[in-house]
PDB file of C-alpha atoms in Angstrom:
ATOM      1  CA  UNK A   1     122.042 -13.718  84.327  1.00 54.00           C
ATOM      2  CA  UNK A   2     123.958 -11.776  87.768  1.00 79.00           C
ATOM      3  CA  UNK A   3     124.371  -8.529  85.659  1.00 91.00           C
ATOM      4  CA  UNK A   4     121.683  -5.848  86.313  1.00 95.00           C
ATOM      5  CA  UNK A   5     119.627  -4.732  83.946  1.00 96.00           C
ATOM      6  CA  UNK A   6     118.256  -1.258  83.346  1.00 98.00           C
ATOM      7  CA  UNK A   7     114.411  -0.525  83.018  1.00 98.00           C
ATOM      8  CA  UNK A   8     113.746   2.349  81.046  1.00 98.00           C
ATOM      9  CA  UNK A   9     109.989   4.227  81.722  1.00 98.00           C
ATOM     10  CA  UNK A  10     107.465   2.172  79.264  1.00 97.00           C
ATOM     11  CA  UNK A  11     108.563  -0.686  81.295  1.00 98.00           C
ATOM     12  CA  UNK A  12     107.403   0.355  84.460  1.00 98.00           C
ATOM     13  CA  UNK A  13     104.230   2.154  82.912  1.00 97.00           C
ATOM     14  CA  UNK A  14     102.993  -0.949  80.957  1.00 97.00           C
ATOM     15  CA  UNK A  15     103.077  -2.334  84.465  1.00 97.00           C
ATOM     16  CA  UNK A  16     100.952  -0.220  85.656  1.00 96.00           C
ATOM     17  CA  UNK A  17      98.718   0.011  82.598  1.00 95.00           C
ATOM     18  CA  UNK A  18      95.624  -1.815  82.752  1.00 91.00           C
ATOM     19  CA  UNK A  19      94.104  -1.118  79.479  1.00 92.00           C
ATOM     20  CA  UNK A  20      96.948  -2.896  77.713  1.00 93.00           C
ATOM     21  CA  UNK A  21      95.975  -6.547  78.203  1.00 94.00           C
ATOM     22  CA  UNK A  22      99.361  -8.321  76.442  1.00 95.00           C
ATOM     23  CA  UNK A  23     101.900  -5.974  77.585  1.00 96.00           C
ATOM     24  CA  UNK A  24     100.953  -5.367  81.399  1.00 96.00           C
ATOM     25  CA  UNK A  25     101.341  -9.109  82.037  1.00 96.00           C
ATOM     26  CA  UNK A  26     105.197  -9.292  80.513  1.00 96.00           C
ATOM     27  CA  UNK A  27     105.983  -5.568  82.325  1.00 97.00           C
ATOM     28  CA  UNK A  28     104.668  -7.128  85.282  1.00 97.00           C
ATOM     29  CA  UNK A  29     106.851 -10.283  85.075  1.00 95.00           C
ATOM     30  CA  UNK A  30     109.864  -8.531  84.495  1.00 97.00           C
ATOM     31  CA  UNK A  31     109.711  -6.383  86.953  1.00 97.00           C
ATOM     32  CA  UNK A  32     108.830  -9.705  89.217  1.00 97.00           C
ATOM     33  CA  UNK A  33     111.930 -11.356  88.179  1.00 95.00           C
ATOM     34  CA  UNK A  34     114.190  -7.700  88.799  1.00 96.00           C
ATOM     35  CA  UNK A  35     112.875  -7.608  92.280  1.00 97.00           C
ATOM     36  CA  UNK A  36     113.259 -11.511  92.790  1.00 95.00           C
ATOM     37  CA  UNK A  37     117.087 -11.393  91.546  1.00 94.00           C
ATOM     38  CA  UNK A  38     118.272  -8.303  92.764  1.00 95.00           C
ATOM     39  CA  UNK A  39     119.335  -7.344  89.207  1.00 95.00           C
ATOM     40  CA  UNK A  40     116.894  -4.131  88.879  1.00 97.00           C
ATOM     41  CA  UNK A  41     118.559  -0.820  88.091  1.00 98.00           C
ATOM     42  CA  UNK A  42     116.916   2.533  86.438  1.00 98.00           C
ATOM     43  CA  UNK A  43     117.621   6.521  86.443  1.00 98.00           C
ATOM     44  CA  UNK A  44     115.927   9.642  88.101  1.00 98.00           C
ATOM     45  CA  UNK A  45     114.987  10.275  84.322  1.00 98.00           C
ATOM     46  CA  UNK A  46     113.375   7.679  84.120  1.00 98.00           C
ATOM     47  CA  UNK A  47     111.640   7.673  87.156  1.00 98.00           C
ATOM     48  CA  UNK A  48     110.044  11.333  86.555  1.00 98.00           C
ATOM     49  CA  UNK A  49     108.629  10.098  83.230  1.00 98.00           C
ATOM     50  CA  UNK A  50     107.092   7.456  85.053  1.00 98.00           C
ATOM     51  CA  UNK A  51     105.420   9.610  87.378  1.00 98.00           C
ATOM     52  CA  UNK A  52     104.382  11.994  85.063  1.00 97.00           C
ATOM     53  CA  UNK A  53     103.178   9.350  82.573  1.00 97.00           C
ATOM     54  CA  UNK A  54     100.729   7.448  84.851  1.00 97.00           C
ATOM     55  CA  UNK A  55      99.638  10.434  86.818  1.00 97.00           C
ATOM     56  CA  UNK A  56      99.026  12.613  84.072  1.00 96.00           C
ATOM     57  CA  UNK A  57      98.345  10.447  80.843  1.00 93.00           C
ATOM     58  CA  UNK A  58      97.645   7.125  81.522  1.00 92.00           C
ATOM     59  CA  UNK A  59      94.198   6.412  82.017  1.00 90.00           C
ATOM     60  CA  UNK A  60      92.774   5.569  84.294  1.00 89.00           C
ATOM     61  CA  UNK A  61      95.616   7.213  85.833  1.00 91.00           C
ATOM     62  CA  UNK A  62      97.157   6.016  89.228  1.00 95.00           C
ATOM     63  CA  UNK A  63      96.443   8.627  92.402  1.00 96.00           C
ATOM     64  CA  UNK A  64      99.937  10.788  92.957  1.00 97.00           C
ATOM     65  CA  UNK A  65     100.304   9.222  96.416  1.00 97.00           C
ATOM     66  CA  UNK A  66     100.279   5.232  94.725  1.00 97.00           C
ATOM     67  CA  UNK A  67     102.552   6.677  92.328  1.00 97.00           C
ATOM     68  CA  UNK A  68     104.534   8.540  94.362  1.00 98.00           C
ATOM     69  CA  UNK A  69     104.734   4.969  96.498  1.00 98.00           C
ATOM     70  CA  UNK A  70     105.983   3.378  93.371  1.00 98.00           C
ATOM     71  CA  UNK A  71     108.929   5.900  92.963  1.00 98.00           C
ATOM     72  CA  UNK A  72     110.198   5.660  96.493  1.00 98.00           C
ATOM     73  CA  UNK A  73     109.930   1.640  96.260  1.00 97.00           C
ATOM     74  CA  UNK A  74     112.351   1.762  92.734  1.00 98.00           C
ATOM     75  CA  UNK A  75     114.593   4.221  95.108  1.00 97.00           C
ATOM     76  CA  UNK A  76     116.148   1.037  96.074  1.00 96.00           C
ATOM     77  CA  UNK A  77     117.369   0.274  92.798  1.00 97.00           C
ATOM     78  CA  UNK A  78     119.435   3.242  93.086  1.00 94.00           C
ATOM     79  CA  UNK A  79     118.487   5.625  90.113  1.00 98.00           C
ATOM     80  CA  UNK A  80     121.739   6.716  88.329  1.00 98.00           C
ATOM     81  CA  UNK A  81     121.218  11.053  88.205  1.00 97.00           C
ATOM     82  CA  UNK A  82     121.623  13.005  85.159  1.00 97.00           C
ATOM     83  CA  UNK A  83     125.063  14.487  86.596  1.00 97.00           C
ATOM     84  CA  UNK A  84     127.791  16.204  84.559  1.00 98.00           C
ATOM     85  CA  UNK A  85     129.233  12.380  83.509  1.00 97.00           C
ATOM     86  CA  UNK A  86     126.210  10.909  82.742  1.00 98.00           C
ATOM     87  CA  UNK A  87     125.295  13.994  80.369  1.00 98.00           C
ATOM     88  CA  UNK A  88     128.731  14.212  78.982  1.00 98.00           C
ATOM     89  CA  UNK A  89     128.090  10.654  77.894  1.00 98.00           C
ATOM     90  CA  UNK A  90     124.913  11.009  76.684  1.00 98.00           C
ATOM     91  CA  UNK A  91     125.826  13.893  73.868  1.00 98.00           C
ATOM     92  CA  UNK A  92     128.464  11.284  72.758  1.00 98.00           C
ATOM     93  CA  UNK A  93     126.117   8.258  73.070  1.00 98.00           C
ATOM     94  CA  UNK A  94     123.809  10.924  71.017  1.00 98.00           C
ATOM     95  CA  UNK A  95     126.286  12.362  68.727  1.00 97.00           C
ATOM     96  CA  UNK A  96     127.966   9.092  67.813  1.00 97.00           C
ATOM     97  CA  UNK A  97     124.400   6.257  67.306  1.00 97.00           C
ATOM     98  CA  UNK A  98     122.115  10.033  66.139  1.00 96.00           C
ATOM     99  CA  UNK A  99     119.530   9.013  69.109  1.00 97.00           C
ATOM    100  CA  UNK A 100     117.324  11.488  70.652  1.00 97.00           C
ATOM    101  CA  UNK A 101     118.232  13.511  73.865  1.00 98.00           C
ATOM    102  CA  UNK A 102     116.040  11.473  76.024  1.00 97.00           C
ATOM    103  CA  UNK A 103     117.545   7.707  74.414  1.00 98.00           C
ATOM    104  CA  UNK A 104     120.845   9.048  75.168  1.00 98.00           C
ATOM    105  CA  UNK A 105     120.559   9.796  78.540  1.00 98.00           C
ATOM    106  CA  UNK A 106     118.734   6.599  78.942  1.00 98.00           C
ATOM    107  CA  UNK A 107     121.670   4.844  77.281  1.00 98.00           C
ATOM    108  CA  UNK A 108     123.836   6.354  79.288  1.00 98.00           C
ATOM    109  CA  UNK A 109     122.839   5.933  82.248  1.00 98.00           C
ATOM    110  CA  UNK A 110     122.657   2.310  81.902  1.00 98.00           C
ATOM    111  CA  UNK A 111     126.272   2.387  80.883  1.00 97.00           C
ATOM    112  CA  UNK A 112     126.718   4.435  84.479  1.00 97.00           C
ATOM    113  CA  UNK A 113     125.278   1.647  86.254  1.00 96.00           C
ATOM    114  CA  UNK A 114     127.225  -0.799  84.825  1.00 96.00           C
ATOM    115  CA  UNK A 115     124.334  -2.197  83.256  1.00 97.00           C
ATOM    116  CA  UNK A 116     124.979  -4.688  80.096  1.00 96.00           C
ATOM    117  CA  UNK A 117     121.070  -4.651  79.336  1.00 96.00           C
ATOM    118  CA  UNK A 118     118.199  -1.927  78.653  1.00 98.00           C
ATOM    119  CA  UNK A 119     115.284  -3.357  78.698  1.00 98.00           C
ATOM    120  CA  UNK A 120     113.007  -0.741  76.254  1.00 98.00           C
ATOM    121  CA  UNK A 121     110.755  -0.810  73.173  1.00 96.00           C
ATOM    122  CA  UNK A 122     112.048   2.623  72.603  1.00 95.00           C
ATOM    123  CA  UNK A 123     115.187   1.011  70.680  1.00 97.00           C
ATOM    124  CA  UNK A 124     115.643  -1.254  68.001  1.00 96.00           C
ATOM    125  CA  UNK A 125     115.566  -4.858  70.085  1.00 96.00           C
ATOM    126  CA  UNK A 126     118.689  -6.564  69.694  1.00 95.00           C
ATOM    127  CA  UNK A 127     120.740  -2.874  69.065  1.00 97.00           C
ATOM    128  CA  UNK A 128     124.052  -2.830  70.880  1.00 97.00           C
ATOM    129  CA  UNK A 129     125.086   1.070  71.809  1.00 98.00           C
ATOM    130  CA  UNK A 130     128.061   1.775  73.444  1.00 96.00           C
ATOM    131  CA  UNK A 131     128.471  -1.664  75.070  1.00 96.00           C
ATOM    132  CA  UNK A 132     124.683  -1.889  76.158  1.00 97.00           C
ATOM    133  CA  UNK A 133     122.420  -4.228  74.226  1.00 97.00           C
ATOM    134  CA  UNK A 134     118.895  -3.173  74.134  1.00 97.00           C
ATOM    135  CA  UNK A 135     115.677  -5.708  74.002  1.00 97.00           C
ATOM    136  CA  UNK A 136     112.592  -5.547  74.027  1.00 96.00           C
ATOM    137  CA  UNK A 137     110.482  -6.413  77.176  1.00 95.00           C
ATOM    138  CA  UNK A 138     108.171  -7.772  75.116  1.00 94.00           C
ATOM    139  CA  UNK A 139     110.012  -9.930  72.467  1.00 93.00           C
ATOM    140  CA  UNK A 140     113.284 -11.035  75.046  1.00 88.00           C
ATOM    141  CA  UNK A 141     111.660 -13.176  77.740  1.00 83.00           C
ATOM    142  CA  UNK A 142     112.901 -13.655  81.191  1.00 87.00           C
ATOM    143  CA  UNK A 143     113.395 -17.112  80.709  1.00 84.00           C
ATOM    144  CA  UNK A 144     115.896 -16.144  77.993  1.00 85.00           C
ATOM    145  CA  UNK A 145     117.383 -13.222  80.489  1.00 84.00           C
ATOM    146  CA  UNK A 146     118.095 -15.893  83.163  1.00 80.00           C
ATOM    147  CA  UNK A 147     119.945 -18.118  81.009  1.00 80.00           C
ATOM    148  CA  UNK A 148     122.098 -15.484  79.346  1.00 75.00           C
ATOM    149  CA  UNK A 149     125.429 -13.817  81.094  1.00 69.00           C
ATOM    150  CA  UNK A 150     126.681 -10.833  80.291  1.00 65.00           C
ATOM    151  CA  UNK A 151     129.758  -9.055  81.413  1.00 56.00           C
ATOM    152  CA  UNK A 152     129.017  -5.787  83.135  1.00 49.00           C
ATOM    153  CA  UNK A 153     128.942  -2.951  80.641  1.00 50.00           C
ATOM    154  CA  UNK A 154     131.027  -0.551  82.940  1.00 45.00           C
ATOM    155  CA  UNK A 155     132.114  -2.441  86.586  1.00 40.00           C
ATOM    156  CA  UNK A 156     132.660   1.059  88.068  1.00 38.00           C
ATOM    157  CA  UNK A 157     129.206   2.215  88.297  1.00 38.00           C
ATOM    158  CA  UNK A 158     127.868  -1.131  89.214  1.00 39.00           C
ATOM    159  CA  UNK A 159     125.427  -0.746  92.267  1.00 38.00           C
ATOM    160  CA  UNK A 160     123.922  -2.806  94.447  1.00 40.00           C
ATOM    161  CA  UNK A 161     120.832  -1.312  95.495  1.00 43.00           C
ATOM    162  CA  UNK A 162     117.920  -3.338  96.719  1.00 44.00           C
ATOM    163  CA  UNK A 163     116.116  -3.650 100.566  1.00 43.00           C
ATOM    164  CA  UNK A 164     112.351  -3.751  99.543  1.00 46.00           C
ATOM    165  CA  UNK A 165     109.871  -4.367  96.848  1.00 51.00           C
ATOM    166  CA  UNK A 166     107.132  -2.402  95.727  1.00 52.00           C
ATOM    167  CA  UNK A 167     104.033  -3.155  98.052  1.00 48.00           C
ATOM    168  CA  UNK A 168     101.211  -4.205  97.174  1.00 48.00           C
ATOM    169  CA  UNK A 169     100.150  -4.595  93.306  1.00 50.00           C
ATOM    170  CA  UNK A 170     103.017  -2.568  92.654  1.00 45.00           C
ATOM    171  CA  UNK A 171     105.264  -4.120  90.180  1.00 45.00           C
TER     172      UNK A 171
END
């Protein structure tokens, strides 16, 4: 696949989450591969739930500063913002498929990015909303991802947006 693909926030926390012994392992090769092929993308939405999430409710939770390291590293990917056109989206995305808020804007920003994938397990796997097909990180493997080509869901917002990876054990 050369079409990037959008990681919503259980992604990135299940990579971080060390009490779940079958999903860290997948979250973490995912977001190996995304790094490896430059294909990464994600939202500022998205990246405030993540810090929240393993900061605040994960447990063992991750220190703010090694969180806080994590955000600036998926900076690269260059989060789409909840601006005026990503939220004007979003209420159709939301209106039209009946998806919470939070999907919507998720949704939508993928379609900003130009992103033909979401990888979540917040959406039926296999769903296809408004020219983004959702699967699951955990049933959709990156072998299958690398074999598979997509067209890019919307070439306009299409961003390339990688200098470093995480350091460390951050995936």
């Amino acid at each position: 696949m050369s079409a990037p693909i959008f990681v919503d926030t259980n992604v990135l926390v299940y990579a971080r989450d060390a009490g779940d012994a079958r999903r860290q392992p997948l979250a973490r090769a995912w977001l190996e591969w995304l790094w490896a092929e430059r294909l990464g993308r994600t939202g500022t939405q998205v990246l405030s739930e993540y810090y929240v999430t393993v900061t605040r409710r994960l447990k063992p939770g991750l220190p703010e500063e090694q969180a806080w390291d994590d955000v600036e590293a998926l900076m690269h990917w260059q989060p789409q913002p909840v601006d005026l056109p990503t939220m004007q989206r979003a209420r159709t995305i939301q209106a039209r498929h009946r998806l919470s808020w939070r999907d919507a804007l998720v949704v939508a920003a993928a379609r900003e990015q130009g992103c033909p994938v979401l990888l979540t397990e917040d959406l039926q796997d296999g769903a296809l909303i408004d020219g983004v097909r959702v699967r699951s990180p955990f049933s959709y493997s990156v072998q299958q991802a690398g074999t598979e080509t997509y067209g890019h869901a919307h070439d306009e917002g299409h961003r390339q947006g990688h200098r470093r990876k995480p350091r460390g054990d951050r995936s």
